[in-house]
mmCIF file of C-alpha atoms and ligand atoms in Angstrom:
data_model
loop_
_atom_site.group_PDB
_atom_site.id
_atom_site.type_symbol
_atom_site.label_atom_id
_atom_site.label_comp_id
_atom_site.label_asym_id
_atom_site.label_seq_id
_atom_site.Cartn_x
_atom_site.Cartn_y
_atom_site.Cartn_z
ATOM 1 C CA MET A 1 0.000 0.000 0.000
ATOM 2 C CA ILE A 2 1.177 3.537 -0.731
ATOM 3 C CA LEU A 3 0.339 5.865 2.163
ATOM 4 C CA GLY A 4 -0.758 9.199 0.735
ATOM 5 C CA ARG A 5 -1.363 12.660 2.133
ATOM 6 C CA LEU A 6 -3.319 13.444 5.265
ATOM 7 C CA ASN A 7 -6.618 14.471 3.703
ATOM 8 C CA HIS A 8 -8.431 15.687 6.803
ATOM 9 C CA ILE A 9 -8.865 15.556 10.553
ATOM 10 C CA GLY A 10 -12.387 14.644 11.621
ATOM 11 C CA VAL A 11 -13.752 16.712 14.502
ATOM 12 C CA ALA A 12 -17.097 15.803 16.021
ATOM 13 C CA THR A 13 -19.302 18.674 17.116
ATOM 14 C CA PRO A 14 -22.779 19.058 18.558
ATOM 15 C CA SER A 15 -23.261 22.113 16.308
ATOM 16 C CA ILE A 16 -21.628 22.742 12.944
ATOM 17 C CA GLY A 17 -22.944 26.303 13.133
ATOM 18 C CA ASP A 18 -21.115 26.969 16.407
ATOM 19 C CA SER A 19 -17.964 25.244 15.136
ATOM 20 C CA VAL A 20 -17.960 27.248 11.903
ATOM 21 C CA ALA A 21 -18.121 30.440 13.981
ATOM 22 C CA PHE A 22 -15.209 29.165 16.099
ATOM 23 C CA TYR A 23 -12.998 28.296 13.117
ATOM 24 C CA ARG A 24 -13.817 31.620 11.428
ATOM 25 C CA ASP A 25 -13.635 33.967 14.423
ATOM 26 C CA VAL A 26 -11.086 32.321 16.735
ATOM 27 C CA MET A 27 -8.929 30.277 14.341
ATOM 28 C CA GLY A 28 -9.063 32.767 11.490
ATOM 29 C CA ALA A 29 -10.077 30.251 8.838
ATOM 30 C CA GLU A 30 -10.926 32.002 5.589
ATOM 31 C CA VAL A 31 -12.208 29.118 3.481
ATOM 32 C CA ILE A 32 -15.135 27.277 5.027
ATOM 33 C CA HIS A 33 -17.254 25.189 2.664
ATOM 34 C CA ALA A 34 -21.030 24.807 2.744
ATOM 35 C CA PRO A 35 -22.240 22.052 5.099
ATOM 36 C CA PHE A 36 -23.985 19.046 3.557
ATOM 37 C CA ASP A 37 -25.702 15.864 4.723
ATOM 38 C CA LEU A 38 -24.277 12.380 4.257
ATOM 39 C CA PRO A 39 -27.385 10.362 5.161
ATOM 40 C CA ALA A 40 -25.713 7.017 4.372
ATOM 41 C CA GLN A 41 -23.250 7.739 7.185
ATOM 42 C CA GLY A 42 -25.718 9.446 9.495
ATOM 43 C CA VAL A 43 -23.771 12.694 9.600
ATOM 44 C CA ARG A 44 -23.779 16.277 8.426
ATOM 45 C CA VAL A 45 -20.314 17.503 7.463
ATOM 46 C CA CYS A 46 -18.562 20.783 6.775
ATOM 47 C CA PHE A 47 -14.989 21.204 5.545
ATOM 48 C CA VAL A 48 -12.706 23.969 6.790
ATOM 49 C CA ASP A 49 -9.586 24.494 4.662
ATOM 50 C CA THR A 50 -6.120 25.030 6.065
ATOM 51 C CA PRO A 51 -3.035 25.427 3.844
ATOM 52 C CA ASN A 52 -2.013 21.762 4.061
ATOM 53 C CA THR A 53 -5.150 19.838 5.030
ATOM 54 C CA GLN A 54 -8.796 20.190 6.011
ATOM 55 C CA ILE A 55 -10.821 19.936 9.201
ATOM 56 C CA GLU A 56 -13.988 17.867 8.692
ATOM 57 C CA LEU A 57 -16.637 19.038 11.130
ATOM 58 C CA ILE A 58 -19.104 16.216 11.778
ATOM 59 C CA GLU A 59 -22.497 16.637 13.401
ATOM 60 C CA PRO A 60 -24.875 13.723 14.025
ATOM 61 C CA LEU A 61 -27.908 13.323 11.777
ATOM 62 C CA GLY A 62 -30.343 11.802 14.241
ATOM 63 C CA GLU A 63 -30.109 9.690 17.385
ATOM 64 C CA ASP A 64 -28.673 6.577 15.744
ATOM 65 C CA SER A 65 -25.795 8.438 14.121
ATOM 66 C CA PRO A 66 -22.432 6.667 14.528
ATOM 67 C CA ILE A 67 -21.085 9.761 16.265
ATOM 68 C CA ALA A 68 -23.960 10.080 18.754
ATOM 69 C CA ALA A 69 -22.122 7.788 21.192
ATOM 70 C CA PHE A 70 -18.907 9.806 20.780
ATOM 71 C CA LEU A 71 -20.765 13.010 21.614
ATOM 72 C CA ALA A 72 -22.455 11.353 24.588
ATOM 73 C CA LYS A 73 -18.953 10.752 25.972
ATOM 74 C CA ASN A 74 -17.584 14.082 24.719
ATOM 75 C CA PRO A 75 -20.460 16.548 24.882
ATOM 76 C CA ALA A 76 -18.385 19.508 23.683
ATOM 77 C CA GLY A 77 -17.141 17.507 20.696
ATOM 78 C CA GLY A 78 -13.532 16.673 19.929
ATOM 79 C CA GLN A 79 -11.027 15.019 17.636
ATOM 80 C CA HIS A 80 -12.712 11.961 16.109
ATOM 81 C CA HIS A 81 -10.553 10.497 13.301
ATOM 82 C CA LEU A 82 -7.664 11.039 10.905
ATOM 83 C CA CYS A 83 -8.126 10.467 7.170
ATOM 84 C CA TYR A 84 -5.286 9.400 4.879
ATOM 85 C CA GLU A 85 -5.439 9.138 1.119
ATOM 86 C CA VAL A 86 -4.405 6.068 -0.847
ATOM 87 C CA PRO A 87 -4.280 5.649 -4.622
ATOM 88 C CA ASP A 88 -6.294 2.391 -4.631
ATOM 89 C CA ILE A 89 -8.967 1.627 -2.012
ATOM 90 C CA GLU A 90 -9.178 -2.113 -2.773
ATOM 91 C CA GLU A 91 -5.422 -2.501 -2.431
ATOM 92 C CA ALA A 92 -5.533 -0.635 0.892
ATOM 93 C CA LEU A 93 -8.434 -2.766 2.132
ATOM 94 C CA ALA A 94 -6.533 -5.964 1.348
ATOM 95 C CA TRP A 95 -3.452 -4.504 3.051
ATOM 96 C CA PHE A 96 -5.190 -3.730 6.344
ATOM 97 C CA GLU A 97 -7.079 -7.029 6.354
ATOM 98 C CA ALA A 98 -3.801 -8.893 5.802
ATOM 99 C CA LYS A 99 -2.370 -7.029 8.810
ATOM 100 C CA GLY A 100 -5.273 -8.311 10.901
ATOM 101 C CA ALA A 101 -6.680 -4.831 11.437
ATOM 102 C CA LYS A 102 -10.421 -4.570 11.990
ATOM 103 C CA VAL A 103 -12.002 -2.787 9.035
ATOM 104 C CA LEU A 104 -15.381 -1.290 9.927
ATOM 105 C CA GLY A 105 -17.889 -2.097 7.198
ATOM 106 C CA LYS A 106 -17.395 -2.181 3.461
ATOM 107 C CA PRO A 107 -15.899 0.630 1.364
ATOM 108 C CA ARG A 108 -18.495 3.308 0.685
ATOM 109 C CA ILE A 109 -18.573 6.741 -0.877
ATOM 110 C CA GLY A 110 -17.221 9.355 1.506
ATOM 111 C CA ALA A 111 -17.539 13.095 1.884
ATOM 112 C CA HIS A 112 -15.198 13.784 -1.039
ATOM 113 C CA GLY A 113 -17.107 11.498 -3.396
ATOM 114 C CA THR A 114 -14.470 8.749 -3.444
ATOM 115 C CA PRO A 115 -14.518 5.346 -1.685
ATOM 116 C CA ILE A 116 -13.545 5.263 1.986
ATOM 117 C CA PHE A 117 -13.421 2.825 4.879
ATOM 118 C CA PHE A 118 -12.640 3.107 8.575
ATOM 119 C CA VAL A 119 -10.199 1.011 10.609
ATOM 120 C CA HIS A 120 -10.894 0.358 14.304
ATOM 121 C CA PRO A 121 -8.746 2.378 16.716
ATOM 122 C CA LYS A 122 -7.789 -0.748 18.683
ATOM 123 C CA ASP A 123 -5.586 -1.801 15.756
ATOM 124 C CA MET A 124 -4.403 1.731 14.899
ATOM 125 C CA GLY A 125 -2.611 2.892 18.017
ATOM 126 C CA GLY A 126 -5.834 4.246 19.455
ATOM 127 C CA VAL A 127 -6.693 6.411 16.438
ATOM 128 C CA LEU A 128 -9.888 5.838 14.476
ATOM 129 C CA THR A 129 -8.514 5.951 10.943
ATOM 130 C CA GLU A 130 -10.314 6.707 7.696
ATOM 131 C CA ILE A 131 -8.718 5.509 4.473
ATOM 132 C CA MET A 132 -9.867 7.373 1.386
ATOM 133 C CA GLU A 133 -9.122 6.883 -2.297
ATOM 134 C CA SER A 134 -7.515 10.050 -3.674
ATOM 135 C CA PRO A 135 -9.722 12.195 -5.892
ATOM 136 C CA ARG A 136 -8.638 11.900 -9.532
ATOM 137 C CA GLU A 137 -7.466 15.503 -9.835
ATOM 138 C CA HIS A 138 -4.691 14.950 -7.242
HETATM 139 CO CO1 CO B 1 -13.609 11.859 7.563
#
């Protein structure tokens, strides 16, 4: 597997609106994209650009959202996952499975419109890790 660039850092939040205000007013972020729903993943997301990566703000869509439990434990929100790009999602999937790492679910289309999967933090040094196929234009 070829490990690519850090695409984004996922940050869970109870309110994308409040977090957008924080990144704009306190962090000085100048490029904040429009939020959108990812119903298949039970989340609403919003990307904040920094010069070398993005912050992915994630808010639960409903009570059974995968991040509802995270927010129950961390009511103010917090760092949720890291996302790395790879050139070939199937090759990366086979790689992690061969390492015995627990892949969560099947590859699915992620927030950037390319296939992604998550790997359980217990096999990733405690870090929930998202693996994402690079967009073609990179
Ligand atoms: Co993500």
